[in-house]
Amino acid sequence: MAAESSQTLERGLRLLRLLSGELRGRTPTEIAAELELSRPAVYRLLTTLQREGFVRRDGDGRVHLGFGVLVLARAVQPLLREGALPTLRGLAEEVGATAHLTVAEGDEGLAVAVVEPSWTDMHVAYREGSRHPLDRGAAGRAVLALRAGRGGYVSTEGQLQEGARGIAAPVPGLPWLEASVGVIAFTPLDPDTVGPRVAAAAADLSRALG
């Protein structure tokens, strides 16, 4: 019974992860094919998840994430912020630029943790809770690189704020998290120097959260 229950939980989590990457939703048939499950098994999972508010069906019968997922996300964000702060603090002090952790929410990036350097005369004021499209700015583009299976780092200039330069790297190896670590500054940032340090911070954070 324990093994069967664990398998059911695993299947339910795989189903939720599948829906998280598809804004238009999936049909039960598509879900069954992609998860390699029978349609009756998928319907049993959907019945339970829908009852708990984790999935919903639209008028065409397509399945989407339910708003119950938002409750879990709000509970996780403070824990994620707390776990990221030591890494971001070290990065901000070393580079002399505002460091941040950005997570993906659909097609937007959300800044969940921000640390400003203590020793610089001027730095970018970047608010926690700021949102921006993923295709603008280094933080969002690093998340898109993660989705495409690429690592390394991304650098941009003036895409979110005039005169601001950003370098970001995806947080690797965490299937449950699409995120990037980055720095932003008004002063020049040498990608060859700062980029590897940002990528190393992203890897450090992945190990801390893994």
Short mmCIF file of N, CA, C and O in Angstrom, two decimals, residues 82-204:
data_model
loop_
_atom_site.label_atom_id
_atom_site.label_comp_id
_atom_site.label_asym_id
_atom_site.label_seq_id
_atom_site.Cartn_x
_atom_site.Cartn_y
_atom_site.Cartn_z
N GLU A 82 14.85 33.49 2.22
CA GLU A 82 15.76 33.27 3.34
C GLU A 82 16.95 32.41 2.93
O GLU A 82 18.09 32.67 3.31
N GLY A 83 16.70 31.39 2.13
CA GLY A 83 17.77 30.52 1.68
C GLY A 83 18.73 31.19 0.72
O GLY A 83 19.90 30.83 0.65
N ALA A 84 18.23 32.20 -0.03
CA ALA A 84 19.06 32.85 -1.05
C ALA A 84 19.89 33.99 -0.49
O ALA A 84 20.92 34.35 -1.09
N LEU A 85 19.50 34.59 0.61
CA LEU A 85 20.15 35.82 1.08
C LEU A 85 21.66 35.67 1.33
O LEU A 85 22.42 36.57 0.93
N PRO A 86 22.16 34.60 1.96
CA PRO A 86 23.61 34.52 2.16
C PRO A 86 24.39 34.54 0.84
O PRO A 86 25.42 35.22 0.73
N THR A 87 23.91 33.80 -0.15
CA THR A 87 24.59 33.78 -1.45
C THR A 87 24.54 35.15 -2.12
O THR A 87 25.54 35.64 -2.66
N LEU A 88 23.38 35.79 -2.09
CA LEU A 88 23.24 37.10 -2.72
C LEU A 88 24.08 38.15 -2.00
O LEU A 88 24.67 39.03 -2.64
N ARG A 89 24.15 38.07 -0.69
CA ARG A 89 24.93 39.03 0.08
C ARG A 89 26.41 38.93 -0.29
O ARG A 89 27.09 39.94 -0.50
N GLY A 90 26.91 37.71 -0.38
CA GLY A 90 28.30 37.52 -0.77
C GLY A 90 28.57 38.01 -2.17
O GLY A 90 29.62 38.64 -2.44
N LEU A 91 27.64 37.78 -3.10
CA LEU A 91 27.80 38.22 -4.48
C LEU A 91 27.78 39.75 -4.57
O LEU A 91 28.61 40.35 -5.27
N ALA A 92 26.84 40.39 -3.88
CA ALA A 92 26.74 41.85 -3.91
C ALA A 92 28.00 42.51 -3.37
O ALA A 92 28.50 43.49 -3.94
N GLU A 93 28.54 41.99 -2.29
CA GLU A 93 29.73 42.57 -1.69
C GLU A 93 30.96 42.36 -2.58
O GLU A 93 31.80 43.24 -2.71
N GLU A 94 31.06 41.20 -3.19
CA GLU A 94 32.22 40.90 -4.02
C GLU A 94 32.22 41.72 -5.31
O GLU A 94 33.25 42.26 -5.73
N VAL A 95 31.06 41.81 -5.96
CA VAL A 95 30.98 42.46 -7.26
C VAL A 95 30.76 43.97 -7.12
O VAL A 95 31.15 44.75 -7.99
N GLY A 96 30.15 44.40 -5.99
CA GLY A 96 29.83 45.82 -5.83
C GLY A 96 28.63 46.24 -6.64
O GLY A 96 28.57 47.36 -7.17
N ALA A 97 27.65 45.33 -6.76
CA ALA A 97 26.43 45.61 -7.52
C ALA A 97 25.26 44.97 -6.80
O ALA A 97 25.43 44.05 -5.99
N THR A 98 24.07 45.45 -7.09
CA THR A 98 22.86 44.90 -6.48
C THR A 98 22.62 43.48 -7.00
O THR A 98 22.57 43.25 -8.21
N ALA A 99 22.51 42.53 -6.09
CA ALA A 99 22.31 41.13 -6.45
C ALA A 99 20.85 40.74 -6.21
O ALA A 99 20.20 41.26 -5.28
N HIS A 100 20.35 39.82 -7.02
CA HIS A 100 18.93 39.47 -6.91
C HIS A 100 18.69 38.03 -7.34
O HIS A 100 19.45 37.45 -8.13
N LEU A 101 17.64 37.46 -6.79
CA LEU A 101 17.12 36.16 -7.21
C LEU A 101 15.77 36.41 -7.88
O LEU A 101 14.88 37.02 -7.28
N THR A 102 15.63 35.94 -9.10
CA THR A 102 14.40 36.11 -9.86
C THR A 102 13.83 34.74 -10.19
O THR A 102 14.55 33.85 -10.63
N VAL A 103 12.53 34.56 -9.96
CA VAL A 103 11.86 33.30 -10.30
C VAL A 103 10.82 33.55 -11.38
O VAL A 103 10.29 34.66 -11.50
N ALA A 104 10.56 32.52 -12.17
CA ALA A 104 9.59 32.64 -13.26
C ALA A 104 8.19 32.39 -12.75
O ALA A 104 7.94 31.46 -11.98
N GLU A 105 7.28 33.24 -13.17
CA GLU A 105 5.85 33.02 -12.97
C GLU A 105 5.19 33.20 -14.33
O GLU A 105 4.90 34.32 -14.74
N GLY A 106 5.01 32.09 -15.06
CA GLY A 106 4.50 32.17 -16.42
C GLY A 106 5.52 32.84 -17.32
O GLY A 106 6.66 32.43 -17.40
N ASP A 107 5.10 33.93 -17.98
CA ASP A 107 5.98 34.66 -18.89
C ASP A 107 6.63 35.86 -18.21
O ASP A 107 7.21 36.72 -18.89
N GLU A 108 6.55 35.94 -16.90
CA GLU A 108 7.14 37.05 -16.16
C GLU A 108 8.20 36.56 -15.18
O GLU A 108 8.17 35.41 -14.74
N GLY A 109 9.13 37.45 -14.86
CA GLY A 109 10.08 37.19 -13.80
C GLY A 109 9.72 37.99 -12.57
O GLY A 109 9.32 39.16 -12.67
N LEU A 110 9.83 37.38 -11.41
CA LEU A 110 9.50 38.03 -10.14
C LEU A 110 10.74 38.06 -9.27
O LEU A 110 11.34 37.01 -8.99
N ALA A 111 11.15 39.23 -8.82
CA ALA A 111 12.29 39.36 -7.92
C ALA A 111 11.85 39.02 -6.51
O ALA A 111 11.07 39.74 -5.90
N VAL A 112 12.34 37.91 -5.97
CA VAL A 112 11.91 37.47 -4.65
C VAL A 112 12.94 37.81 -3.57
O VAL A 112 12.62 37.76 -2.37
N ALA A 113 14.16 38.11 -3.95
CA ALA A 113 15.19 38.49 -2.96
C ALA A 113 16.17 39.45 -3.62
O ALA A 113 16.62 39.22 -4.75
N VAL A 114 16.50 40.53 -2.91
CA VAL A 114 17.42 41.56 -3.43
C VAL A 114 18.36 41.97 -2.31
O VAL A 114 17.92 42.19 -1.17
N VAL A 115 19.65 42.08 -2.62
CA VAL A 115 20.65 42.54 -1.66
C VAL A 115 21.50 43.62 -2.33
O VAL A 115 22.05 43.40 -3.41
N GLU A 116 21.60 44.79 -1.68
CA GLU A 116 22.43 45.87 -2.20
C GLU A 116 23.80 45.85 -1.53
O GLU A 116 23.92 45.49 -0.35
N PRO A 117 24.86 46.22 -2.25
CA PRO A 117 26.19 46.24 -1.65
C PRO A 117 26.30 47.33 -0.59
O PRO A 117 25.66 48.38 -0.70
N SER A 118 27.13 47.10 0.42
CA SER A 118 27.23 48.05 1.53
C SER A 118 28.30 49.11 1.33
O SER A 118 28.30 50.13 2.02
N TRP A 119 29.22 48.91 0.38
CA TRP A 119 30.40 49.77 0.31
C TRP A 119 30.46 50.68 -0.91
O TRP A 119 31.39 51.49 -1.04
N THR A 120 29.48 50.60 -1.80
CA THR A 120 29.53 51.43 -3.01
C THR A 120 28.87 52.79 -2.77
O THR A 120 27.98 52.94 -1.92
N ASP A 121 29.33 53.79 -3.53
CA ASP A 121 28.75 55.13 -3.42
C ASP A 121 27.39 55.20 -4.10
O ASP A 121 26.52 55.98 -3.70
N MET A 122 27.18 54.39 -5.13
CA MET A 122 25.92 54.42 -5.88
C MET A 122 25.61 53.00 -6.36
O MET A 122 26.50 52.29 -6.82
N HIS A 123 24.36 52.61 -6.20
CA HIS A 123 23.95 51.31 -6.71
C HIS A 123 22.49 51.38 -7.14
O HIS A 123 21.76 52.32 -6.80
N VAL A 124 22.07 50.38 -7.90
CA VAL A 124 20.71 50.34 -8.40
C VAL A 124 19.76 49.91 -7.28
O VAL A 124 20.02 48.94 -6.57
N ALA A 125 18.68 50.66 -7.10
CA ALA A 125 17.63 50.29 -6.16
C ALA A 125 16.63 49.39 -6.90
O ALA A 125 15.91 49.85 -7.79
N TYR A 126 16.62 48.14 -6.54
CA TYR A 126 15.79 47.14 -7.21
C TYR A 126 14.87 46.53 -6.17
O TYR A 126 15.33 45.93 -5.20
N ARG A 127 13.57 46.68 -6.32
CA ARG A 127 12.63 46.29 -5.28
C ARG A 127 12.27 44.81 -5.38
O ARG A 127 12.05 44.28 -6.46
N GLU A 128 12.21 44.17 -4.22
CA GLU A 128 11.61 42.84 -4.16
C GLU A 128 10.14 42.95 -4.56
O GLU A 128 9.46 43.88 -4.16
N GLY A 129 9.69 42.02 -5.35
CA GLY A 129 8.33 42.06 -5.86
C GLY A 129 8.23 42.67 -7.25
O GLY A 129 7.15 42.65 -7.85
N SER A 130 9.34 43.21 -7.76
CA SER A 130 9.33 43.76 -9.12
C SER A 130 9.09 42.65 -10.14
O SER A 130 9.58 41.53 -9.99
N ARG A 131 8.35 42.99 -11.18
CA ARG A 131 8.04 42.03 -12.24
C ARG A 131 8.47 42.60 -13.59
O ARG A 131 8.46 43.82 -13.79
N HIS A 132 8.83 41.72 -14.50
CA HIS A 132 9.17 42.14 -15.85
C HIS A 132 9.04 40.94 -16.78
O HIS A 132 9.12 39.78 -16.35
N PRO A 133 8.84 41.18 -18.09
CA PRO A 133 8.76 40.07 -19.03
C PRO A 133 10.07 39.30 -19.07
O PRO A 133 11.15 39.88 -18.94
N LEU A 134 9.97 37.99 -19.26
CA LEU A 134 11.17 37.17 -19.27
C LEU A 134 12.10 37.48 -20.43
O LEU A 134 13.30 37.21 -20.35
N ASP A 135 11.56 38.05 -21.51
CA ASP A 135 12.42 38.32 -22.67
C ASP A 135 13.11 39.68 -22.59
O ASP A 135 13.74 40.12 -23.55
N ARG A 136 12.99 40.36 -21.44
CA ARG A 136 13.67 41.64 -21.27
C ARG A 136 14.50 41.58 -19.98
O ARG A 136 14.00 41.25 -18.92
N GLY A 137 15.77 41.94 -20.10
CA GLY A 137 16.65 41.94 -18.95
C GLY A 137 17.39 40.63 -18.79
O GLY A 137 16.93 39.56 -19.23
N ALA A 138 18.56 40.71 -18.16
CA ALA A 138 19.41 39.53 -18.02
C ALA A 138 18.76 38.44 -17.18
O ALA A 138 18.88 37.24 -17.48
N ALA A 139 18.06 38.83 -16.11
CA ALA A 139 17.46 37.83 -15.21
C ALA A 139 16.45 36.96 -15.94
O ALA A 139 16.46 35.73 -15.83
N GLY A 140 15.55 37.60 -16.70
CA GLY A 140 14.55 36.84 -17.43
C GLY A 140 15.15 36.01 -18.55
O GLY A 140 14.75 34.86 -18.79
N ARG A 141 16.12 36.57 -19.25
CA ARG A 141 16.74 35.83 -20.35
C ARG A 141 17.53 34.63 -19.84
O ARG A 141 17.65 33.62 -20.53
N ALA A 142 18.07 34.74 -18.63
CA ALA A 142 18.75 33.59 -18.04
C ALA A 142 17.75 32.46 -17.76
O ALA A 142 18.07 31.28 -17.92
N VAL A 143 16.54 32.82 -17.33
CA VAL A 143 15.50 31.81 -17.11
C VAL A 143 15.12 31.15 -18.43
O VAL A 143 14.95 29.92 -18.51
N LEU A 144 15.00 31.95 -19.50
CA LEU A 144 14.69 31.38 -20.81
C LEU A 144 15.81 30.46 -21.28
O LEU A 144 15.55 29.44 -21.93
N ALA A 145 17.05 30.81 -20.96
CA ALA A 145 18.18 29.94 -21.30
C ALA A 145 18.06 28.61 -20.56
O ALA A 145 18.34 27.54 -21.10
N LEU A 146 17.62 28.68 -19.29
CA LEU A 146 17.41 27.46 -18.51
C LEU A 146 16.37 26.58 -19.17
O LEU A 146 16.54 25.35 -19.27
N ARG A 147 15.27 27.17 -19.63
CA ARG A 147 14.22 26.40 -20.29
C ARG A 147 14.73 25.74 -21.57
O ARG A 147 14.26 24.68 -21.96
N ALA A 148 15.70 26.39 -22.21
CA ALA A 148 16.26 25.85 -23.45
C ALA A 148 17.41 24.87 -23.19
O ALA A 148 18.01 24.37 -24.14
N GLY A 149 17.70 24.63 -21.91
CA GLY A 149 18.76 23.69 -21.57
C GLY A 149 20.16 24.25 -21.65
O GLY A 149 21.14 23.50 -21.71
N ARG A 150 20.27 25.60 -21.62
CA ARG A 150 21.58 26.24 -21.70
C ARG A 150 22.01 26.75 -20.33
O ARG A 150 21.18 27.16 -19.52
N GLY A 151 23.31 26.74 -20.09
CA GLY A 151 23.86 27.28 -18.85
C GLY A 151 24.61 28.57 -19.12
O GLY A 151 24.24 29.34 -20.00
N GLY A 152 25.69 28.80 -18.37
CA GLY A 152 26.47 30.01 -18.58
C GLY A 152 25.82 31.22 -17.99
O GLY A 152 25.09 31.13 -16.99
N TYR A 153 26.02 32.38 -18.61
CA TYR A 153 25.46 33.62 -18.10
C TYR A 153 25.00 34.48 -19.26
O TYR A 153 25.39 34.27 -20.42
N VAL A 154 24.16 35.47 -18.95
CA VAL A 154 23.59 36.39 -19.93
C VAL A 154 23.89 37.80 -19.48
O VAL A 154 23.78 38.11 -18.28
N SER A 155 24.26 38.68 -20.40
CA SER A 155 24.48 40.10 -20.06
C SER A 155 23.62 40.97 -20.96
O SER A 155 23.44 40.68 -22.15
N THR A 156 23.06 42.02 -20.39
CA THR A 156 22.24 42.98 -21.13
C THR A 156 22.55 44.39 -20.66
O THR A 156 23.17 44.59 -19.61
N GLU A 157 22.07 45.36 -21.42
CA GLU A 157 22.27 46.76 -21.04
C GLU A 157 21.04 47.57 -21.42
O GLU A 157 20.58 47.52 -22.57
N GLY A 158 20.48 48.29 -20.46
CA GLY A 158 19.41 49.24 -20.71
C GLY A 158 18.08 48.65 -21.08
O GLY A 158 17.20 49.37 -21.57
N GLN A 159 17.84 47.38 -20.83
CA GLN A 159 16.58 46.77 -21.24
C GLN A 159 15.46 46.99 -20.25
O GLN A 159 14.29 47.05 -20.64
N LEU A 160 15.78 47.09 -18.98
CA LEU A 160 14.75 47.34 -17.96
C LEU A 160 14.83 48.75 -17.40
O LEU A 160 13.82 49.30 -16.97
N GLN A 161 16.02 49.31 -17.38
CA GLN A 161 16.21 50.66 -16.86
C GLN A 161 17.34 51.31 -17.63
O GLN A 161 18.41 50.73 -17.80
N GLU A 162 17.12 52.53 -18.11
CA GLU A 162 18.12 53.20 -18.94
C GLU A 162 19.44 53.34 -18.19
O GLU A 162 19.48 53.80 -17.05
N GLY A 163 20.51 52.91 -18.83
CA GLY A 163 21.83 53.02 -18.24
C GLY A 163 22.22 51.89 -17.33
O GLY A 163 23.38 51.82 -16.89
N ALA A 164 21.30 50.99 -17.02
CA ALA A 164 21.60 49.89 -16.11
C ALA A 164 22.12 48.69 -16.89
O ALA A 164 21.60 48.35 -17.96
N ARG A 165 23.12 48.04 -16.33
CA ARG A 165 23.71 46.85 -16.93
C ARG A 165 23.44 45.64 -16.03
O ARG A 165 23.54 45.76 -14.81
N GLY A 166 23.12 44.53 -16.64
CA GLY A 166 22.80 43.34 -15.86
C GLY A 166 23.52 42.11 -16.36
O GLY A 166 23.77 41.98 -17.57
N ILE A 167 23.88 41.23 -15.46
CA ILE A 167 24.44 39.93 -15.78
C ILE A 167 23.74 38.92 -14.88
O ILE A 167 23.61 39.13 -13.67
N ALA A 168 23.26 37.83 -15.46
CA ALA A 168 22.52 36.82 -14.70
C ALA A 168 22.84 35.44 -15.22
O ALA A 168 23.23 35.26 -16.37
N ALA A 169 22.65 34.45 -14.35
CA ALA A 169 22.87 33.04 -14.71
C ALA A 169 21.73 32.22 -14.15
O ALA A 169 21.21 32.51 -13.06
N PRO A 170 21.31 31.18 -14.88
CA PRO A 170 20.22 30.33 -14.39
C PRO A 170 20.65 29.50 -13.19
O PRO A 170 21.83 29.14 -13.06
N VAL A 171 19.70 29.22 -12.31
CA VAL A 171 19.94 28.31 -11.18
C VAL A 171 19.72 26.89 -11.69
O VAL A 171 18.58 26.53 -12.01
N PRO A 172 20.76 26.07 -11.76
CA PRO A 172 20.63 24.76 -12.41
C PRO A 172 20.21 23.66 -11.44
O PRO A 172 20.31 23.79 -10.23
N GLY A 173 19.73 22.58 -12.01
CA GLY A 173 19.58 21.33 -11.27
C GLY A 173 18.42 21.24 -10.30
O GLY A 173 18.38 20.32 -9.49
N LEU A 174 17.45 22.17 -10.39
CA LEU A 174 16.29 22.11 -9.49
C LEU A 174 15.04 22.03 -10.35
O LEU A 174 14.52 23.05 -10.80
N PRO A 175 14.50 20.83 -10.59
CA PRO A 175 13.33 20.69 -11.47
C PRO A 175 12.12 21.47 -11.00
O PRO A 175 11.26 21.81 -11.81
N TRP A 176 12.04 21.75 -9.71
CA TRP A 176 10.87 22.43 -9.17
C TRP A 176 11.00 23.94 -9.21
O TRP A 176 10.07 24.66 -8.81
N LEU A 177 12.12 24.46 -9.71
CA LEU A 177 12.35 25.90 -9.66
C LEU A 177 12.95 26.41 -10.96
O LEU A 177 13.97 25.91 -11.42
N GLU A 178 12.31 27.41 -11.57
CA GLU A 178 12.88 28.15 -12.70
C GLU A 178 13.31 29.51 -12.16
O GLU A 178 12.47 30.35 -11.85
N ALA A 179 14.61 29.73 -12.06
CA ALA A 179 15.09 30.94 -11.41
C ALA A 179 16.46 31.32 -11.94
O ALA A 179 17.15 30.52 -12.59
N SER A 180 16.86 32.56 -11.67
CA SER A 180 18.19 33.02 -12.02
C SER A 180 18.73 33.90 -10.90
O SER A 180 17.98 34.51 -10.14
N VAL A 181 20.05 33.92 -10.81
CA VAL A 181 20.76 34.83 -9.91
C VAL A 181 21.44 35.88 -10.80
O VAL A 181 22.02 35.54 -11.83
N GLY A 182 21.36 37.15 -10.39
CA GLY A 182 21.95 38.18 -11.21
C GLY A 182 22.43 39.38 -10.42
O GLY A 182 22.17 39.49 -9.21
N VAL A 183 23.15 40.25 -11.11
CA VAL A 183 23.57 41.53 -10.55
C VAL A 183 23.21 42.62 -11.54
O VAL A 183 23.13 42.39 -12.76
N ILE A 184 22.97 43.81 -11.02
CA ILE A 184 22.62 44.96 -11.85
C ILE A 184 23.32 46.19 -11.30
O ILE A 184 23.42 46.36 -10.08
N ALA A 185 23.84 47.04 -12.20
CA ALA A 185 24.59 48.22 -11.77
C ALA A 185 24.53 49.28 -12.86
O ALA A 185 24.26 48.98 -14.03
N PHE A 186 24.79 50.54 -12.46
CA PHE A 186 24.92 51.62 -13.42
C PHE A 186 26.35 51.72 -13.94
O PHE A 186 26.59 52.26 -15.01
N THR A 187 27.28 51.21 -13.19
CA THR A 187 28.68 51.20 -13.61
C THR A 187 28.93 49.99 -14.51
O THR A 187 28.19 49.02 -14.47
N PRO A 188 30.00 50.05 -15.33
CA PRO A 188 30.29 48.92 -16.23
C PRO A 188 30.53 47.63 -15.46
O PRO A 188 31.15 47.63 -14.39
N LEU A 189 30.04 46.53 -16.01
CA LEU A 189 30.27 45.19 -15.46
C LEU A 189 30.98 44.38 -16.53
O LEU A 189 30.44 44.18 -17.62
N ASP A 190 32.18 43.92 -16.24
CA ASP A 190 32.94 43.13 -17.20
C ASP A 190 32.38 41.71 -17.24
O ASP A 190 32.54 40.95 -16.27
N PRO A 191 31.72 41.32 -18.33
CA PRO A 191 31.12 39.98 -18.37
C PRO A 191 32.13 38.86 -18.15
O PRO A 191 31.81 37.86 -17.52
N ASP A 192 33.35 39.03 -18.66
CA ASP A 192 34.35 37.96 -18.52
C ASP A 192 34.76 37.76 -17.07
O ASP A 192 35.18 36.67 -16.68
N THR A 193 34.67 38.82 -16.26
CA THR A 193 35.03 38.73 -14.85
C THR A 193 33.83 38.42 -13.98
O THR A 193 33.86 37.52 -13.13
N VAL A 194 32.76 39.18 -14.19
CA VAL A 194 31.58 39.08 -13.33
C VAL A 194 30.72 37.87 -13.70
O VAL A 194 30.15 37.22 -12.82
N GLY A 195 30.63 37.55 -15.00
CA GLY A 195 29.79 36.45 -15.44
C GLY A 195 30.09 35.13 -14.75
O GLY A 195 29.17 34.49 -14.21
N PRO A 196 31.34 34.69 -14.72
CA PRO A 196 31.64 33.43 -14.03
C PRO A 196 31.33 33.48 -12.53
O PRO A 196 30.93 32.46 -11.95
N ARG A 197 31.50 34.66 -11.91
CA ARG A 197 31.18 34.76 -10.48
C ARG A 197 29.68 34.63 -10.24
O ARG A 197 29.24 33.99 -9.28
N VAL A 198 28.88 35.23 -11.14
CA VAL A 198 27.43 35.11 -11.03
C VAL A 198 27.00 33.65 -11.25
O VAL A 198 26.15 33.12 -10.53
N ALA A 199 27.59 32.99 -12.26
CA ALA A 199 27.27 31.59 -12.51
C ALA A 199 27.65 30.71 -11.32
O ALA A 199 26.92 29.77 -10.97
N ALA A 200 28.78 31.02 -10.68
CA ALA A 200 29.19 30.26 -9.50
C ALA A 200 28.21 30.47 -8.35
O ALA A 200 27.89 29.53 -7.62
N ALA A 201 27.71 31.70 -8.19
CA ALA A 201 26.73 31.97 -7.14
C ALA A 201 25.43 31.21 -7.40
O ALA A 201 24.80 30.69 -6.47
N ALA A 202 25.02 31.14 -8.67
CA ALA A 202 23.81 30.38 -9.02
C ALA A 202 23.99 28.90 -8.70
O ALA A 202 23.07 28.25 -8.19
N ALA A 203 25.18 28.37 -8.97
CA ALA A 203 25.45 26.97 -8.64
C ALA A 203 25.48 26.75 -7.13
O ALA A 203 24.98 25.74 -6.62
N ASP A 204 26.05 27.72 -6.38
CA ASP A 204 26.06 27.63 -4.93
C ASP A 204 24.65 27.59 -4.37
O ASP A 204 24.33 26.82 -3.46
#
